[in-house]
CSV table of C-alpha atoms in Angstrom, one decimal:
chain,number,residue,atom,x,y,z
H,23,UNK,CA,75.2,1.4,20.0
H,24,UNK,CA,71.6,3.0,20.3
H,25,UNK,CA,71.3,3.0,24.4
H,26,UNK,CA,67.9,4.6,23.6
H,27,UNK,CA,65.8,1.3,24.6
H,28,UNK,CA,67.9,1.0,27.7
H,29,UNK,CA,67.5,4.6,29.0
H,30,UNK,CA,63.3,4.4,28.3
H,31,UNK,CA,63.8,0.7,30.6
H,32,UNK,CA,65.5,2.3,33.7
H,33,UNK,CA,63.3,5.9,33.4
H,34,UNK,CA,60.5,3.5,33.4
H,35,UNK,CA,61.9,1.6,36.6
H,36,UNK,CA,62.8,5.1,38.3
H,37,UNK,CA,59.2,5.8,37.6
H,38,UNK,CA,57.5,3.0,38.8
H,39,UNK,CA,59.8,2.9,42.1
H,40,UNK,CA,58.8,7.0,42.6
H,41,UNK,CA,55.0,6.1,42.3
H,42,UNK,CA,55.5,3.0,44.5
H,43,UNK,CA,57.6,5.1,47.3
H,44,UNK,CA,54.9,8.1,46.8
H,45,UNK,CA,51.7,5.3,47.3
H,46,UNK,CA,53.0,4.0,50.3
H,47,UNK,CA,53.6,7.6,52.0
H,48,UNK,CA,50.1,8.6,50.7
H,49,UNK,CA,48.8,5.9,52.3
H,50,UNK,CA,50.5,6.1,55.4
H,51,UNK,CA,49.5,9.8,55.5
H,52,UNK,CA,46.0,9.0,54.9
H,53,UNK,CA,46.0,6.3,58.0
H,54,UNK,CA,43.6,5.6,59.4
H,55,UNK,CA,40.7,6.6,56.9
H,56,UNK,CA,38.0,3.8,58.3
H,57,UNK,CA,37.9,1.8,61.7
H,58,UNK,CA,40.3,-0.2,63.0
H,59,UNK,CA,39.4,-4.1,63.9
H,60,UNK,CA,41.1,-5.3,67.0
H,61,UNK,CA,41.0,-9.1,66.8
H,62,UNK,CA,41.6,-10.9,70.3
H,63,UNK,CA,41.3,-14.8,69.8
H,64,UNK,CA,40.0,-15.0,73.6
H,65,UNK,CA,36.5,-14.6,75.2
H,66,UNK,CA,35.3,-11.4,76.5
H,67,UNK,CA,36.5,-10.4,80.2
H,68,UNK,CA,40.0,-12.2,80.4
H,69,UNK,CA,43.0,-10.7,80.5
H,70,UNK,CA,43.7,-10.0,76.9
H,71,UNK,CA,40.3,-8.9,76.3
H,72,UNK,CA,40.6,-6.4,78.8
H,73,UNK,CA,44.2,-4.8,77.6
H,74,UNK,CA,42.5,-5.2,73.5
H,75,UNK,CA,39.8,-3.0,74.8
H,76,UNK,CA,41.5,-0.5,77.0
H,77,UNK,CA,43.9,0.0,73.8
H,78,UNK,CA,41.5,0.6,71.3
H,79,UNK,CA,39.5,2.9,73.4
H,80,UNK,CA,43.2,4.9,73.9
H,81,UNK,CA,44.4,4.3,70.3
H,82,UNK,CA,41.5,5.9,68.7
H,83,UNK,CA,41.8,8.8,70.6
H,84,UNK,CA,45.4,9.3,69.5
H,85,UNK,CA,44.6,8.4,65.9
H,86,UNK,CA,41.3,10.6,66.0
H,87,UNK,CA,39.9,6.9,64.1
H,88,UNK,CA,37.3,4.7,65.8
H,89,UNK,CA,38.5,0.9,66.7
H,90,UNK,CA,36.6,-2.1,67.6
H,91,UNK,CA,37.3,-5.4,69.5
H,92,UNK,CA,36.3,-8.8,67.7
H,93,UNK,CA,36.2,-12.1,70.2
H,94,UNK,CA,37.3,-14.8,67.4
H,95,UNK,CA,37.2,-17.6,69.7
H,96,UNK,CA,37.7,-21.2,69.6
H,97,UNK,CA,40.8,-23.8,69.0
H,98,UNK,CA,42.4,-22.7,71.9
H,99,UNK,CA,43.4,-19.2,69.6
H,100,UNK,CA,43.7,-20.7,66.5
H,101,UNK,CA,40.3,-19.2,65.2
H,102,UNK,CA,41.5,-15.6,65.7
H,103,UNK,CA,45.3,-16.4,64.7
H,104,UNK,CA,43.9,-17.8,61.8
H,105,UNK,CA,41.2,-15.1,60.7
H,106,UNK,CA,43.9,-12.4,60.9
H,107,UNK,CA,46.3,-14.2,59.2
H,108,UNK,CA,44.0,-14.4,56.1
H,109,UNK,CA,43.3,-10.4,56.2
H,110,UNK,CA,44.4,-8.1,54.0
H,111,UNK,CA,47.8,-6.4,55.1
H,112,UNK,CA,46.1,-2.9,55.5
H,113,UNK,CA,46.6,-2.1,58.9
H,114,UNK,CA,43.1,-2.3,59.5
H,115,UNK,CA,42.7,-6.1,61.0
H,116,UNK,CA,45.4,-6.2,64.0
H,117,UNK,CA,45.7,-8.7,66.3
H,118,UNK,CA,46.0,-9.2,70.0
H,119,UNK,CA,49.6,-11.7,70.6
H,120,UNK,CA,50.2,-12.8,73.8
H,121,UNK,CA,52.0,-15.8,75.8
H,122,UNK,CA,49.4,-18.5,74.5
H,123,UNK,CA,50.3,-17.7,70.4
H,124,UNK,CA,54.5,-18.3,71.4
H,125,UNK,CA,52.9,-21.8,73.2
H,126,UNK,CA,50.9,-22.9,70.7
H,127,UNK,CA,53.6,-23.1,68.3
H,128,UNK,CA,54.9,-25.8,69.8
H,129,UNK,CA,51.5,-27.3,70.9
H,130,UNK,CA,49.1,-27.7,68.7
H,131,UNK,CA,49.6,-29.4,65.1
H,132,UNK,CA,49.1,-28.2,61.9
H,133,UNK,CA,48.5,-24.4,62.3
H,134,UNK,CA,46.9,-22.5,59.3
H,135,UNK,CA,50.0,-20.4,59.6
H,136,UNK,CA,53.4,-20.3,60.0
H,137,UNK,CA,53.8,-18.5,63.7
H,138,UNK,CA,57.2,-16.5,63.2
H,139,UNK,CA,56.3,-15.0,59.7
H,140,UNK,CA,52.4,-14.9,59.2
H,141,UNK,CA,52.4,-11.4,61.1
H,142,UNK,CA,54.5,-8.2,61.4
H,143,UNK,CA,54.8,-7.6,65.1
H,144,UNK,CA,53.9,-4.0,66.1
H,145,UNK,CA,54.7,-3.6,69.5
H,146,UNK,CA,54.9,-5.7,73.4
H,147,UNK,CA,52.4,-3.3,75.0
H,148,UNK,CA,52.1,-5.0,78.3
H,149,UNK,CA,54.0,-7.4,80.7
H,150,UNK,CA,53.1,-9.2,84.3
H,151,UNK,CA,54.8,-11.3,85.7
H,152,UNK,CA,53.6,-15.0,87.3
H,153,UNK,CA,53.3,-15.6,90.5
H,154,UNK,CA,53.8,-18.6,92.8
H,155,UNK,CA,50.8,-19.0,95.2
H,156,UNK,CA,50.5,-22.0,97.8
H,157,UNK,CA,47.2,-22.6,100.1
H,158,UNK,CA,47.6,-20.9,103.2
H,159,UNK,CA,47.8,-24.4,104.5
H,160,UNK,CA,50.7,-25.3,103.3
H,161,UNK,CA,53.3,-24.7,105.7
H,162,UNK,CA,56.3,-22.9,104.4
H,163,UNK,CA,56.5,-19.0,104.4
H,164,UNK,CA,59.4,-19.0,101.5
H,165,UNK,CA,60.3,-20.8,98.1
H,166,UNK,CA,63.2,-22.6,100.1
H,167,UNK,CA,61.2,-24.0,102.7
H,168,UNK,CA,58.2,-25.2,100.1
H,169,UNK,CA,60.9,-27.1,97.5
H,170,UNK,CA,62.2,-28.9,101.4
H,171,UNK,CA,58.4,-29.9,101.4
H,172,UNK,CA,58.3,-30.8,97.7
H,173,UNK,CA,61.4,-32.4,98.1
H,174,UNK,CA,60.9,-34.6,101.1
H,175,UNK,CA,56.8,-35.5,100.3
H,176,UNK,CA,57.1,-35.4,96.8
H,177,UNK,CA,53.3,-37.4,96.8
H,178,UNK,CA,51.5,-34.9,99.1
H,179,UNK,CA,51.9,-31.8,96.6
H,180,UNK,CA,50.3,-31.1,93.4
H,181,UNK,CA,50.0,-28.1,91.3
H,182,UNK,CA,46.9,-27.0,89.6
H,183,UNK,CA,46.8,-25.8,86.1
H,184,UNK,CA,44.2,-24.2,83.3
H,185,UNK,CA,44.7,-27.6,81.6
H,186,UNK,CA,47.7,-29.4,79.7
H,187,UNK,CA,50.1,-27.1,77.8
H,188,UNK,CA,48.7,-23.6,79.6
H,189,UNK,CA,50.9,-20.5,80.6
H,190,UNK,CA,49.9,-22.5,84.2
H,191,UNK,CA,50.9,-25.3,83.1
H,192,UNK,CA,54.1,-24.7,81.8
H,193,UNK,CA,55.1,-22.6,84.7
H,194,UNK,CA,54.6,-25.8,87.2
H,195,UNK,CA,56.7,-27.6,84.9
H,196,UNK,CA,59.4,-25.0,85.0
H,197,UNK,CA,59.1,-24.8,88.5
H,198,UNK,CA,59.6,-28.3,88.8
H,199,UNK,CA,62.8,-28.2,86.4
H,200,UNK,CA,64.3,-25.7,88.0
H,201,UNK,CA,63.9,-26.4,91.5
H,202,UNK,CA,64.9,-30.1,91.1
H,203,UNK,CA,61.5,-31.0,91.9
H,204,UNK,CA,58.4,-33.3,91.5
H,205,UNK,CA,55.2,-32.2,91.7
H,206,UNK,CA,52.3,-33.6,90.3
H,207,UNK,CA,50.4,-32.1,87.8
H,208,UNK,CA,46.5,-31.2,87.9
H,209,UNK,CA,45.0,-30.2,84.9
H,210,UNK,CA,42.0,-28.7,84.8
H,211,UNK,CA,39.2,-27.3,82.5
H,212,UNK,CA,40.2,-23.5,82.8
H,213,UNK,CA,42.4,-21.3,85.1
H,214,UNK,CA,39.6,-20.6,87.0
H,215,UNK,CA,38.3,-23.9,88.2
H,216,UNK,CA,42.3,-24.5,89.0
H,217,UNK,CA,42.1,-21.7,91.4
H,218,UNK,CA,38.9,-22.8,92.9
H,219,UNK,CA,40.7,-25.8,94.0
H,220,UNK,CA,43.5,-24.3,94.8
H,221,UNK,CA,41.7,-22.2,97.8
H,222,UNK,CA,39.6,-25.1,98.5
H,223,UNK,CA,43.1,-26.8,99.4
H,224,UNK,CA,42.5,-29.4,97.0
H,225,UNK,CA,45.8,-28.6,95.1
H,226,UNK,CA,48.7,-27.0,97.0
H,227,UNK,CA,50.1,-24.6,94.7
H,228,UNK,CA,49.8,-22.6,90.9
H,229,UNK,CA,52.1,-20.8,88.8
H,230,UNK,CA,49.4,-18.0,87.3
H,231,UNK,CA,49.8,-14.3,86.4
H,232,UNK,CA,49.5,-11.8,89.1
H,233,UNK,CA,46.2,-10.3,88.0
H,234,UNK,CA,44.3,-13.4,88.4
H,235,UNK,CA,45.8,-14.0,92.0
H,236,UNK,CA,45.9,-10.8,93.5
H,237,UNK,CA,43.1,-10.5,95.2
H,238,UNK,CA,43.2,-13.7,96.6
H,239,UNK,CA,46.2,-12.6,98.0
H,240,UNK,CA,45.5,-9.2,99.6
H,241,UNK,CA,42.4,-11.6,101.2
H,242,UNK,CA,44.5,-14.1,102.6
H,243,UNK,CA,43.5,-16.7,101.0
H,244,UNK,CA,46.2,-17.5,98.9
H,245,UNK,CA,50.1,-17.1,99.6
H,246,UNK,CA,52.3,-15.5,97.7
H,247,UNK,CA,56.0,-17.2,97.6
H,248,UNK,CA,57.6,-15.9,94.8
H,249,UNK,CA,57.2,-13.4,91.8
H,250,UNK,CA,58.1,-14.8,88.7
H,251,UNK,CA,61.0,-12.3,87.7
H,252,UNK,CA,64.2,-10.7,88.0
H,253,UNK,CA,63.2,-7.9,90.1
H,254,UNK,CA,60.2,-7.0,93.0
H,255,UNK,CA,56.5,-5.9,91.8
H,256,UNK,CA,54.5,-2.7,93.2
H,257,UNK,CA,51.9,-4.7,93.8
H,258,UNK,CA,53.3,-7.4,95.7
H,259,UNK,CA,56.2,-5.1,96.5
H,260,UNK,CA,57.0,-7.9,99.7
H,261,UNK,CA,57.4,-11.0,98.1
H,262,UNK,CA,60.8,-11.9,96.4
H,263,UNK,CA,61.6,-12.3,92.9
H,264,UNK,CA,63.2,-15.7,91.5
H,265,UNK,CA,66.4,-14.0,90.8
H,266,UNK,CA,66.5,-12.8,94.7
H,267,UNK,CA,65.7,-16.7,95.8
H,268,UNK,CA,68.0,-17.9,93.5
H,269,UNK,CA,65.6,-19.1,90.5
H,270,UNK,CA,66.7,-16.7,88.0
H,271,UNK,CA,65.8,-18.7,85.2
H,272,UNK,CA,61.9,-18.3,86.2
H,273,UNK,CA,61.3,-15.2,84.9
H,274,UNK,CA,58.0,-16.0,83.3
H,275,UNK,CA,56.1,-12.6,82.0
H,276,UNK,CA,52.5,-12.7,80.8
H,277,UNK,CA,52.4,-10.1,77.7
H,278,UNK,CA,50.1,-8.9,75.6
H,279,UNK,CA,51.1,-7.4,71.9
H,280,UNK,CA,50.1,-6.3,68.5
H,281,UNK,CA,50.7,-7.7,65.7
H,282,UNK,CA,49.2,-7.1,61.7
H,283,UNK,CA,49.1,-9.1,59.0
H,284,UNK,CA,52.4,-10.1,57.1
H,285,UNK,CA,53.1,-7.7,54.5
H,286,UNK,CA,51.5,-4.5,55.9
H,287,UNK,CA,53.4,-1.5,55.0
H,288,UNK,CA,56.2,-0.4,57.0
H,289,UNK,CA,54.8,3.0,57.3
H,290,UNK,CA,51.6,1.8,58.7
H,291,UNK,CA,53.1,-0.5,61.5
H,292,UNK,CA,55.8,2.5,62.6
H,293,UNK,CA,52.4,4.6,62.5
H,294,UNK,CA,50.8,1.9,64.6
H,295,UNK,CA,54.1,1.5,66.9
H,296,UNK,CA,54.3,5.6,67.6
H,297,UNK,CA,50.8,5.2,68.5
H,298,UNK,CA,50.7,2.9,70.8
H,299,UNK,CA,53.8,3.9,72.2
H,300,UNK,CA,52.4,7.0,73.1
H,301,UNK,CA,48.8,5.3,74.7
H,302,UNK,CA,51.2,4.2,77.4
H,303,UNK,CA,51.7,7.7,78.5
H,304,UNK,CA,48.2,9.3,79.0
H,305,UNK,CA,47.0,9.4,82.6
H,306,UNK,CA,44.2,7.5,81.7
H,307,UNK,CA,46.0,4.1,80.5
H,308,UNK,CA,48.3,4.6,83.8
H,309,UNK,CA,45.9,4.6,86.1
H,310,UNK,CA,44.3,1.2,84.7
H,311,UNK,CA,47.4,-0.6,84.5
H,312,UNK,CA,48.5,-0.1,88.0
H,313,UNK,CA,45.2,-1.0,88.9
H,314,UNK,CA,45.5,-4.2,87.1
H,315,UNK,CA,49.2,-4.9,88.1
H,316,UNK,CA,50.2,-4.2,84.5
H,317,UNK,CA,53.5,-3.3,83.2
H,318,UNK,CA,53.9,-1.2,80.2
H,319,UNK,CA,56.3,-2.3,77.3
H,320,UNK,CA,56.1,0.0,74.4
H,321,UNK,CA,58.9,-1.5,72.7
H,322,UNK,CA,59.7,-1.7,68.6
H,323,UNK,CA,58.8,-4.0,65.8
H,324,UNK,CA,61.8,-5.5,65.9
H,325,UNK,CA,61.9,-5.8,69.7
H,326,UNK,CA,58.7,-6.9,69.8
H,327,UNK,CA,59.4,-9.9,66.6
H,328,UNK,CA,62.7,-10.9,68.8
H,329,UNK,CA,60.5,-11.1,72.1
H,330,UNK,CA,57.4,-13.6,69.8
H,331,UNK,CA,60.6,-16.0,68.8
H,332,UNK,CA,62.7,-16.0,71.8
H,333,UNK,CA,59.1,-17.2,73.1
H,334,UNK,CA,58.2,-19.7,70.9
H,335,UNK,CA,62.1,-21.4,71.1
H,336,UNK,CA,61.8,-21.2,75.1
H,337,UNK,CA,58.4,-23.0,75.6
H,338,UNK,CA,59.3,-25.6,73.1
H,339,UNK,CA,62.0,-26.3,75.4
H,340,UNK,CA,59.9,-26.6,78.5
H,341,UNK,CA,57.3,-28.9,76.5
H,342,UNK,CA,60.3,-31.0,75.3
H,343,UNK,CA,61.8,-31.6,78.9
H,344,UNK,CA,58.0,-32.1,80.4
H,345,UNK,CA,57.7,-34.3,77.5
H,346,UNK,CA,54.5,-32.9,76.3
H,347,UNK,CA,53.8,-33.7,72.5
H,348,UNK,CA,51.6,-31.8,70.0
H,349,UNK,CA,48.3,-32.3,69.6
C-alpha cells in the first residue's frame, strides 16, 4: 500500500495547524498595533460613560496604545450592542456591558444579536451595589418599619423608576416580591426626573445605584434604608445590607464590563483581561473609584461570561413575576 499520499495530507495538516498556532501568537504579540475603540451604547456623563473613559485612559497606559470612547446611542443600547456585534473580531472594537445589556435580553424584541454568544466577555471591571432611599418624610428609620408602612397603606407609597423595565425599575419590583409587598409603580422618563420627584416627596422611595444617590444622602435629603447586598459599603458604611435585614435575595449590583466581538482570539482577550486586571491596581484608578463608590471586579473571561448569563436568567425572572412583556 503506497501511504505516500496520506503522509503529504497530514504533513500538510501539521503545517497548516503550526502556521495557524504561530499567526495567532504573532498577532497577540503584536497587540495592540493601532487604537483601541471603546464602544459605550450610553450618552456621555452617566455611569458607564464615566468607568469607559477612566478605563481607556488607564488601559492605554498599560498597553503603551492610545484608546478612544465612542457614544453609540439610541434603542435603549441596542445601537451600540449592535454596532459592536457587527465588528471585526480584532480586539480593536470592545464594548462597554453592564446591567441594562443582561435586561434587555429579556425586554426588548427582536435583537440584532443573540445576547449570550454575540460577544466574548473579557472581564467584570466594576460593581456597586443599589440602594434603597425613602424621602426624609417618610417615617420609618429601617427596612422593617417601612415594609409595616407599605404593608398597612399599601395606596399611600409609590416608587419612582427611570421608566418601565430599568435597573430602577426592576429593583422596586424585587423589592416588592421579596418583601411581600405592594407598591405602586412610577415610571418616569429617566432616572433623573425619578429622583427629582423623589426629593420633591412626590414618590416615597427608589431602588437606584449608590453613585446616583449618594450625595443626596450625605445632604440629607434622601434616606438611606438599605444597601442592596450581602455585606456593608465604605461609603455608606452605616446602613445595613439586605442580607443583615433579612432580604438576602436583594443583592442587586450595578456592573460595568468588557466584552469584544464573538470570535476574537483567545490570546487577545487574555491580553485584554491581564490588562485590565492590572488598571485596577494603579493609584490612579483607586482613588477614582472610591470616590465614585465603585467596587473593583477584575475577574476572568469565564467569570465574567457566567456573571452576563446568570444576569440575563435572573431578570427574566423578575420581568416574568412583575409580568412585564417585551416590547
Amino acid at each position: 500500500m503506497n501511504h505516500r499520499p496520506l503522509r503529504r495530507l497530514c504533513g500538510a495538516l501539521l503545517a497548516f495547524c503550526l502556521a495557524t498556532f504561530a499567526g495567532a501568537a504573532a498577532a497577540a504579540d503584536a497587540y495592540p498595533s493601532r487604537p483601541l475603540n471603546f464602544v459605550v451604547p450610553f450618552s456621555v456623563g452617566g455611569s458607564t460613560d464615566l468607568v469607559a473613559r477612566l478605563e481607556a485612559k488607564a488601559l492605554s497606559q498599560i498597553l503603551d496604545a492610545s484608546a478612544v470612547v465612542e457614544n453609540r446611542t439610541g434603542g435603549g443600547g441596542v445601537i451600540g450592542w449592535g454596532a459592536v456585534a457587527r465588528s471585526a473580531p480584532d480586539g480593536y472594537t470592545l464594548l462597554t456591558v453592564e446591567m441594562s445589556y443582561a435586561i434587555a435580553a429579556s425586554l426588548i424584541r427582536n435583537l440584532p444579536y443573540e445576547p449570550k454568544t454575540a460577544f466574548a466577555q473579557i472581564t467584570t471591571l466594576v460593581q456597586v451595589p443599589h440602594v434603597l432611599v425613602v424621602h426624609p418624610s417618610v417615617p420609618a428609620k429601617t427596612v422593617q418599619e417601612f415594609i409595616a408602612l407599605v404593608k398597612a397603606h399599601p395606596d399611600k407609597y409609590f416608587f419612582g423608576s427611570g421608566g418601565v423595565g430599568t435597573n430602577t425599575h426592576l429593583g422596586g419590583e424585587l423589592f416588592n416580591s421579596l418583601a411581600g409587598v405592594k407598591m405602586s409603580h412610577i415610571p418616569f422618563r429617566g432616572a433623573g426626573a425619578a429622583m427629582q420627584d423623589l426629593m420633591a416627596g412626590r414618590v416615597q422611595a427608589m431602588i437606584t445605584s449608590v453613585p446616583t444617590a449618594l450625595s443626596q444622602i450625605r445632604a440629607g435629603k434622601l434616606r438611606a434604608l438599605m444597601v442592596a447586598s450581602d455585606h456593608r459599603i465604605d461609603a455608606l458604611a452605616d446602613v445595613p445590607s439586605a442580607k443583615e435585614v433579612g432580604l438576602p435575595g436583594m443583592d442587586m449590583q450595578f456592573w460595568v464590563g468588557f466584552a469584544a466581538p464573538a470570535g476574537t482570539p483567545k490570546p487577545v482577550i487574555d491580553t485584554l483581561n491581564a490588562a485590565m486586571v492590572k488598571t485596577l491596581s494603579t493609584p490612579e484608578m483607586k482613588a477614582q473609584l472610591k470616590e465614585l463608590a465603585l467596587e473593583p471586579v477584575g475577574n476572568t473571561p469565564e467569570q465574567a461570561t457566567k456573571l452576563v448569563n446568570d444576569e440575563i436568567a435572573r431578570w427574566r425572572t423578575v420581568m416574568e413575576n412583575a409580568g412585564i412583556k417585551p416590547e
